[in-house]
Coordinates of C-alpha atoms in Angstrom, one line a residue:
M1 CA 140.6 91.4 137.2
L2 CA 137.6 91.6 134.7
R3 CA 137.6 89.5 131.9
E4 CA 137.6 90.9 128.3
I5 CA 134.1 91.1 126.8
K6 CA 133.5 90.6 123.0
I7 CA 130.4 92.6 121.7
L8 CA 129.7 92.2 117.9
S9 CA 128.0 95.1 116.2
P10 CA 126.4 93.9 113.1
T11 CA 124.8 97.0 111.6
G12 CA 124.4 100.8 112.6
H13 CA 120.6 100.6 111.8
L14 CA 118.9 97.3 111.5
G15 CA 116.6 96.8 108.5
F16 CA 117.5 100.1 106.8
T17 CA 119.2 98.3 104.2
P18 CA 120.1 94.5 104.9
L19 CA 123.4 93.6 106.7
E20 CA 126.4 92.1 105.0
K21 CA 126.0 88.5 105.9
D22 CA 129.8 87.4 105.4
S23 CA 131.5 89.7 107.8
F24 CA 128.7 88.8 110.3
L25 CA 129.4 85.4 110.1
T26 CA 132.9 86.0 110.5
G27 CA 132.2 87.8 113.5
V28 CA 130.1 85.0 115.0
S29 CA 132.8 82.6 114.2
K30 CA 134.8 84.6 116.8
K31 CA 132.2 83.8 119.5
P32 CA 131.2 87.2 121.0
D33 CA 129.7 87.1 124.3
Y34 CA 126.8 89.6 123.0
I35 CA 125.3 90.8 119.7
V36 CA 124.1 94.2 119.7
A37 CA 122.4 96.2 117.1
D38 CA 120.5 99.6 116.9
S39 CA 117.5 100.0 114.8
G40 CA 116.4 103.4 115.2
S41 CA 117.5 107.0 114.0
A42 CA 116.4 110.7 114.2
D43 CA 118.1 111.3 110.7
I44 CA 115.0 109.8 109.1
G45 CA 113.1 112.9 109.9
P46 CA 109.9 113.3 112.2
Y47 CA 107.3 111.7 109.7
Y48 CA 108.0 108.1 110.9
L49 CA 107.6 108.7 114.5
G50 CA 104.5 111.3 114.2
A51 CA 102.8 108.8 112.0
D52 CA 103.9 105.7 114.0
M53 CA 105.5 103.8 110.7
P54 CA 108.5 102.0 109.9
C55 CA 110.8 103.5 107.4
S56 CA 112.3 100.0 106.5
P57 CA 110.7 97.3 104.7
E58 CA 109.7 94.3 107.0
M59 CA 111.4 91.9 104.7
W60 CA 114.8 93.6 105.3
Q61 CA 114.0 93.8 109.2
R62 CA 113.4 90.2 109.1
H63 CA 116.7 89.4 107.4
D64 CA 118.6 90.9 109.9
L65 CA 116.6 89.6 112.9
E66 CA 116.7 86.2 111.6
L67 CA 120.5 86.0 111.0
I68 CA 121.3 87.5 114.6
L69 CA 118.5 85.5 116.5
K70 CA 119.9 82.2 115.0
A71 CA 123.4 83.2 115.7
S72 CA 122.7 84.4 119.3
R73 CA 120.8 81.0 119.9
D74 CA 123.7 78.9 118.3
L75 CA 126.2 80.6 120.6
D76 CA 123.9 80.8 123.5
V77 CA 124.7 84.6 124.1
P78 CA 122.1 87.5 124.5
M79 CA 121.0 89.6 121.5
I80 CA 120.1 93.0 122.3
I81 CA 118.1 95.2 119.7
G82 CA 117.5 99.1 120.2
S83 CA 114.9 101.3 118.9
A84 CA 112.8 98.5 117.3
S85 CA 111.6 99.4 113.9
D86 CA 113.1 102.7 113.4
T87 CA 111.3 104.7 115.7
G88 CA 110.9 102.5 119.1
T89 CA 107.4 103.3 119.6
N90 CA 105.2 100.5 121.3
K91 CA 104.0 99.6 117.7
G92 CA 107.5 98.9 116.6
V93 CA 108.3 96.9 119.5
D94 CA 105.3 94.9 118.9
Q95 CA 106.3 94.4 115.2
F96 CA 109.8 93.2 116.1
V97 CA 108.4 90.6 119.0
R98 CA 106.0 89.2 116.4
I99 CA 108.9 88.7 113.9
I100 CA 111.3 87.2 116.5
K101 CA 108.3 84.7 117.5
E102 CA 107.6 83.7 114.0
I103 CA 111.3 83.1 113.2
A104 CA 111.5 81.1 116.5
R105 CA 108.7 79.0 115.6
E106 CA 110.1 78.5 112.1
N107 CA 113.5 77.3 113.3
D108 CA 112.1 75.6 116.6
L109 CA 114.1 78.2 119.0
H110 CA 113.1 78.6 122.6
F111 CA 114.4 81.5 124.8
N112 CA 113.4 83.9 127.4
L113 CA 112.4 87.3 125.5
A114 CA 112.0 90.5 127.1
Y115 CA 110.5 93.5 125.4
I116 CA 110.6 97.1 126.7
Y117 CA 108.1 99.8 125.9
S118 CA 109.2 103.5 125.9
Q119 CA 106.1 105.3 124.3
Q120 CA 104.7 107.9 126.5
D121 CA 100.8 108.8 127.4
K122 CA 100.5 112.5 126.5
N123 CA 98.1 112.8 129.5
R124 CA 100.8 111.4 131.9
I125 CA 103.4 114.0 130.5
R126 CA 100.8 116.6 130.9
R127 CA 100.3 115.9 134.5
I128 CA 104.1 115.6 135.0
L129 CA 104.4 119.3 133.8
N130 CA 102.6 120.5 137.1
E131 CA 105.5 119.2 139.0
V132 CA 108.8 119.7 137.3
R133 CA 110.2 121.7 134.3
V134 CA 110.7 119.8 131.2
E135 CA 113.4 121.8 129.5
G136 CA 113.8 122.1 125.7
L137 CA 117.0 121.1 123.9
D138 CA 118.7 122.7 120.9
G139 CA 116.5 126.2 121.0
F140 CA 113.1 124.2 121.8
E141 CA 111.2 126.2 124.4
D142 CA 110.3 124.4 127.8
L143 CA 107.5 121.9 127.3
N144 CA 104.0 122.9 127.6
S145 CA 100.3 121.9 127.0
Q146 CA 100.3 123.6 123.4
I147 CA 103.3 121.6 122.3
L148 CA 101.6 118.4 123.6
D149 CA 98.5 119.2 121.6
R150 CA 100.3 119.3 118.3
T151 CA 102.1 116.0 119.1
D152 CA 101.0 112.8 117.8
N153 CA 103.6 110.5 119.5
I154 CA 106.3 110.7 122.1
V155 CA 108.9 108.3 123.1
A156 CA 111.4 108.4 126.1
V157 CA 114.9 107.6 125.1
M158 CA 116.1 104.8 127.8
G159 CA 119.4 104.5 129.0
P160 CA 121.3 101.2 130.2
E161 CA 119.1 100.6 133.3
P162 CA 115.9 98.9 131.6
I163 CA 118.1 96.5 129.6
I164 CA 120.4 95.7 132.6
H165 CA 117.1 94.8 134.5
A166 CA 116.0 92.6 131.5
L167 CA 119.3 90.8 131.5
D168 CA 119.3 90.5 135.3
N169 CA 116.0 88.6 134.9
G170 CA 117.4 86.1 132.6
A171 CA 116.5 87.9 129.3
D172 CA 118.1 86.1 126.1
V173 CA 116.7 88.3 123.6
I174 CA 115.7 92.0 124.4
I175 CA 113.7 94.2 122.0
A176 CA 113.8 97.4 123.5
G177 CA 111.9 100.7 122.5
R178 CA 113.6 104.0 121.8
S179 CA 117.0 103.8 123.1
S180 CA 120.1 105.9 123.4
D181 CA 122.6 104.4 120.8
S182 CA 125.3 103.9 123.0
S183 CA 123.2 102.8 125.9
I184 CA 122.3 99.3 124.4
F185 CA 125.9 98.3 124.0
A186 CA 126.9 100.0 127.4
A187 CA 124.3 97.9 129.5
P188 CA 125.9 94.5 129.1
L189 CA 129.2 95.9 129.8
I190 CA 127.9 98.0 133.1
R191 CA 126.3 94.8 134.2
E192 CA 129.5 92.8 133.9
G193 CA 131.3 95.3 136.2
I194 CA 132.8 97.5 133.5
S195 CA 132.8 101.3 134.5
K196 CA 130.4 103.6 132.8
A197 CA 133.2 105.4 131.1
T198 CA 134.7 102.2 129.3
A199 CA 131.0 101.0 128.6
F200 CA 129.7 104.1 127.2
Y201 CA 132.9 104.7 125.2
A202 CA 132.6 101.1 123.7
G203 CA 129.0 102.1 122.8
K204 CA 129.7 105.0 121.1
V205 CA 132.4 103.6 118.9
L206 CA 130.2 100.5 118.1
E207 CA 127.0 101.9 117.6
C208 CA 127.3 102.4 113.9
A209 CA 129.1 99.2 113.3
S210 CA 131.5 99.5 110.2
F211 CA 131.2 103.2 110.0
C212 CA 134.4 103.2 112.4
A213 CA 136.6 101.3 109.8
E214 CA 138.2 102.3 106.5
P215 CA 137.6 102.4 103.6
F216 CA 134.2 103.2 103.6
M217 CA 131.8 100.1 103.5
G218 CA 128.1 100.2 105.2
K219 CA 126.4 97.2 106.9
E220 CA 129.7 95.4 107.5
S221 CA 130.3 94.2 111.2
V222 CA 132.9 95.2 113.7
M223 CA 133.9 93.6 117.1
G224 CA 134.7 95.5 120.2
Y225 CA 137.0 93.9 122.7
V226 CA 136.4 95.5 126.1
K227 CA 138.4 95.5 129.2
E228 CA 138.2 98.1 132.1
G229 CA 139.8 101.2 130.6
E230 CA 140.4 99.9 127.2
V231 CA 138.3 99.5 124.2
I232 CA 139.9 97.6 121.0
V233 CA 138.0 97.6 117.6
E234 CA 138.4 95.3 114.7
P235 CA 136.5 95.1 111.5
M236 CA 135.2 91.8 110.5
H237 CA 135.3 92.6 106.6
P238 CA 138.8 91.5 105.3
K239 CA 139.1 94.6 103.3
Q240 CA 138.7 97.2 106.0
R241 CA 140.8 98.3 108.9
C242 CA 140.1 100.3 112.0
T243 CA 142.6 102.9 111.9
V244 CA 143.4 105.8 114.5
A245 CA 141.8 108.1 111.9
S246 CA 138.9 106.1 111.1
V247 CA 138.2 105.2 115.0
A248 CA 138.9 109.0 116.3
S249 CA 136.7 110.5 113.5
H250 CA 133.9 108.4 114.2
S251 CA 134.0 108.9 118.0
M252 CA 133.8 112.6 117.1
Y253 CA 130.9 112.8 114.5
E254 CA 127.4 113.8 114.8
R255 CA 127.7 116.5 117.6
V256 CA 128.6 120.1 118.2
D257 CA 131.3 119.5 120.6
P258 CA 133.3 116.3 119.3
Y259 CA 134.7 115.6 122.8
Y260 CA 131.7 115.2 124.6
E261 CA 128.7 112.8 124.4
R262 CA 125.5 113.3 126.4
V263 CA 124.1 110.0 127.5
P264 CA 121.3 109.4 130.2
G265 CA 122.7 110.1 133.6
G266 CA 125.9 111.9 132.3
V267 CA 128.5 112.8 129.8
L268 CA 131.1 110.8 128.1
D269 CA 134.3 112.9 128.0
M270 CA 136.6 111.9 125.3
S271 CA 138.8 114.9 125.2
E272 CA 141.7 112.9 126.5
C273 CA 141.3 109.7 124.7
V274 CA 144.4 108.0 123.3
Y275 CA 144.3 106.2 120.1
E276 CA 146.8 103.5 119.2
Q277 CA 147.3 101.5 116.1
I278 CA 148.2 98.1 117.8
D279 CA 148.6 96.1 114.4
H280 CA 147.2 96.5 110.6
R281 CA 143.6 96.2 111.5
R282 CA 142.9 97.1 115.1
T283 CA 143.0 100.3 116.9
R284 CA 143.2 100.5 120.9
V285 CA 141.5 103.6 122.8
T286 CA 142.1 104.5 126.3
G287 CA 141.5 107.7 128.2
F288 CA 137.8 108.2 128.3
K289 CA 136.0 109.6 131.2
F290 CA 132.5 109.7 132.6
I291 CA 130.9 112.7 134.4
E292 CA 127.8 112.0 136.3
S293 CA 125.1 114.2 136.2
E294 CA 121.4 114.6 137.4
L295 CA 119.3 111.7 135.8
K296 CA 117.2 113.0 133.0
I297 CA 115.5 111.3 130.3
K298 CA 115.4 112.7 126.7
L299 CA 111.6 112.7 125.2
E300 CA 111.2 112.8 121.4
G301 CA 108.0 113.7 119.9
A302 CA 106.5 114.3 116.5
G303 CA 102.9 115.9 115.2
K304 CA 101.3 116.4 111.9
V305 CA 101.9 119.8 110.0
G306 CA 99.6 119.3 106.9
E307 CA 99.5 117.4 103.7
R308 CA 102.3 117.5 101.2
C309 CA 102.8 117.8 97.5
I310 CA 105.7 118.4 95.1
C311 CA 106.1 119.4 91.5
I312 CA 109.6 118.6 89.6
V313 CA 110.7 121.0 86.9
G314 CA 113.9 121.5 85.0
F315 CA 115.6 124.3 83.5
R316 CA 118.2 124.4 80.8
D317 CA 117.9 127.9 79.4
P318 CA 121.2 129.9 80.9
Y319 CA 119.4 133.0 80.9
L320 CA 116.7 131.6 83.0
I321 CA 119.1 130.1 85.0
K322 CA 121.1 133.3 85.5
H323 CA 117.7 135.0 86.7
I324 CA 116.1 131.9 88.7
D325 CA 115.7 134.3 91.7
K326 CA 113.2 136.4 89.7
V327 CA 111.4 133.1 88.3
I328 CA 110.8 132.1 91.9
E329 CA 109.4 135.7 92.9
W330 CA 107.3 135.5 90.0
S331 CA 105.8 132.2 90.9
K332 CA 105.4 133.1 94.7
K333 CA 103.6 136.3 93.6
K334 CA 101.3 134.4 91.4
V335 CA 100.6 131.8 94.4
E336 CA 100.0 134.8 96.9
E337 CA 97.4 136.4 94.5
R338 CA 95.1 133.5 94.2
Y339 CA 95.7 131.7 97.6
S340 CA 95.9 134.5 99.9
D341 CA 93.0 133.1 102.0
R342 CA 94.5 129.8 102.4
T343 CA 97.1 128.6 104.9
Y344 CA 100.2 126.9 103.3
Q345 CA 103.9 126.7 103.2
L346 CA 105.7 126.8 100.2
Y347 CA 109.2 126.0 99.4
Y348 CA 111.7 126.2 96.2
H349 CA 114.5 123.4 96.3
L350 CA 117.1 124.3 93.5
Y351 CA 119.2 121.2 92.8
G352 CA 122.4 122.7 91.0
I353 CA 122.2 125.8 93.1
N354 CA 122.6 125.2 96.8
G355 CA 119.9 122.6 96.9
V356 CA 121.6 120.5 99.5
M357 CA 123.1 123.0 102.1
K358 CA 121.1 126.2 101.2
D359 CA 122.5 129.0 103.0
L360 CA 125.5 126.8 104.5
E361 CA 126.9 126.3 101.0
P362 CA 130.4 127.7 100.8
V363 CA 130.2 127.8 96.9
R364 CA 128.9 131.3 96.4
N365 CA 128.8 131.3 92.5
P366 CA 127.8 128.0 91.4
S367 CA 127.6 127.6 87.8
S368 CA 125.2 124.9 86.3
H369 CA 124.1 124.2 82.9
E370 CA 121.0 122.7 83.9
I371 CA 119.2 122.8 87.3
C372 CA 116.3 121.0 89.1
L373 CA 113.6 122.7 90.9
I374 CA 111.4 120.8 93.2
V375 CA 108.3 122.9 94.4
E376 CA 107.0 121.6 97.6
C377 CA 103.8 122.8 99.3
V378 CA 102.4 121.8 102.5
A379 CA 98.8 122.9 103.2
E380 CA 95.6 121.8 105.3
T381 CA 94.2 119.9 103.0
A382 CA 95.8 117.6 99.9
E383 CA 93.7 119.5 97.4
D384 CA 95.1 122.7 98.5
A385 CA 98.7 121.4 98.5
K386 CA 97.9 120.0 95.2
E387 CA 96.6 123.3 93.6
I388 CA 99.1 125.5 95.0
A389 CA 102.2 123.3 94.1
T390 CA 101.0 123.0 90.6
L391 CA 100.1 126.7 90.2
A392 CA 103.8 127.5 91.6
A393 CA 105.3 125.2 89.2
R394 CA 103.5 126.1 86.3
N395 CA 104.3 129.7 86.6
T396 CA 107.9 129.1 86.4
F397 CA 107.0 129.1 82.5
Y398 CA 105.6 132.3 82.7
A399 CA 108.0 134.4 84.6
R400 CA 108.4 137.9 82.9
L401 CA 112.0 138.5 82.5
P402 CA 113.3 141.3 80.5
E403 CA 115.1 140.1 77.1
V404 CA 112.8 136.9 77.0
K405 CA 111.5 137.0 73.5
G406 CA 110.5 133.2 72.7
T407 CA 107.7 131.3 74.3
A408 CA 108.9 127.8 74.4
G409 CA 111.7 125.9 76.2
T410 CA 112.0 127.9 79.4
A411 CA 111.1 125.1 81.8
A412 CA 110.4 121.1 81.4
M413 CA 108.2 119.6 83.9
M414 CA 109.2 116.0 84.6
S415 CA 105.5 115.1 84.9
D416 CA 102.7 117.3 84.5
E417 CA 101.0 116.3 87.4
A418 CA 101.5 117.2 91.1
I419 CA 103.0 114.5 93.4
L420 CA 101.1 113.8 96.3
T421 CA 103.7 112.6 98.9
K422 CA 103.7 111.5 102.7
P423 CA 102.1 114.3 105.0
A424 CA 104.6 116.8 106.5
Y425 CA 105.4 116.5 110.4
E426 CA 107.7 118.5 112.4
W427 CA 109.7 117.5 115.7
T428 CA 107.6 118.8 118.3
V429 CA 109.4 117.3 121.5
N430 CA 113.2 117.4 122.0
H431 CA 113.2 117.7 125.7
L432 CA 114.9 116.5 129.0
I433 CA 112.6 115.2 131.5
P434 CA 114.0 114.7 135.3
V435 CA 113.4 111.4 136.9
S436 CA 114.1 109.7 140.2
D437 CA 114.2 106.1 138.7
P438 CA 115.9 105.2 135.3
L439 CA 113.0 102.6 134.9
E440 CA 110.2 105.3 135.5
L441 CA 109.1 106.0 132.1
F442 CA 109.7 102.3 130.6
D443 CA 107.7 99.2 130.9
V444 CA 109.9 95.8 130.8
H445 CA 107.9 92.6 129.8
F446 CA 109.0 89.0 130.0
E447 CA 107.7 86.0 128.0
D448 CA 109.0 82.4 127.3
V449 CA 109.1 81.5 123.6

């Protein structure tokens, strides 16, 4: 009979904000067999992958890595970090490897390090397109050369196999490029002989740490106790509980179909899961299944669209708020008259009137006594973006509405300058590529530290 394996999950996104130390150390005191944390997300949008930049300050990343590395070495158990530095590009992996080495040197730590690259060469992908179909997900057309031309960076999302390969070769510390969230937890479990069904379910429920517990407390640690066919989850913060509701709801979120989670090489079927409250703070889950499928690896890519500028305007006049659609219509018209020879995208974000959910907002007749308009322009040059955003914002002052007799107080700009922001990027690659070997797109390196 396989032994129970304990996995400590200290954070759902390493470095995004610093993890909470006390509950992490409580988890460490319970002597986990592995400490595993994800550091990446697509929720941060395409800019960071396209520009190959981290979205988290290095000081916060270092804080989390130092705590985990020291605990891992004190316990002499492996630590596994997925999707290094938010995007999992080679630059992100190199950054985390550098930080790990610096912490090791400062603390006189010695271990076997493995780091795994997942970034893809566009020309290599272009050649593969001649041999296989690379199918688009979520409405994306199949991958082609034109899409690659407007893509700046591509990463492949690894399954458990590259991490298992690293563990098989004696790695104590693993820094992985872009990874499937659940795979970084599933990898050590599969290597220990646990089935994929149990391993991937454990990964699914542990990937966001304390998000599977209640009440809501971000950045607290949780422990998974895993045996074949059974996963028990326990929060490490004394005021949190893992309840049937909190664990089940976390297992089901972030997908169109709450019962199925697609992972490299198959699908996790949670449609017959059984959730049991075994005491005040712990929930046991059984009944998960795994359906094997053709091995395909997900590719993610992003490309630059243009330069971006915003202006912020406030409205308090109830008559103008009532007729805000006509104000925006006037603003668009004035921009079109002057910049019809330019290529640009212009957006009006109305916070107070469907600014967050847009057309999905169920409140049909919102009534706000004041609203905030953010005018956003994306253009080929920063100069164009700045001019167009400014003209669009300033014309909200001059919209010609019936019954308006005064000349003042129609709008208030937070600042009279247009604010140049990060360039605009778009997701260009969201595709599945068939492979014959799960290590095919990944380079695993080893080093004695």
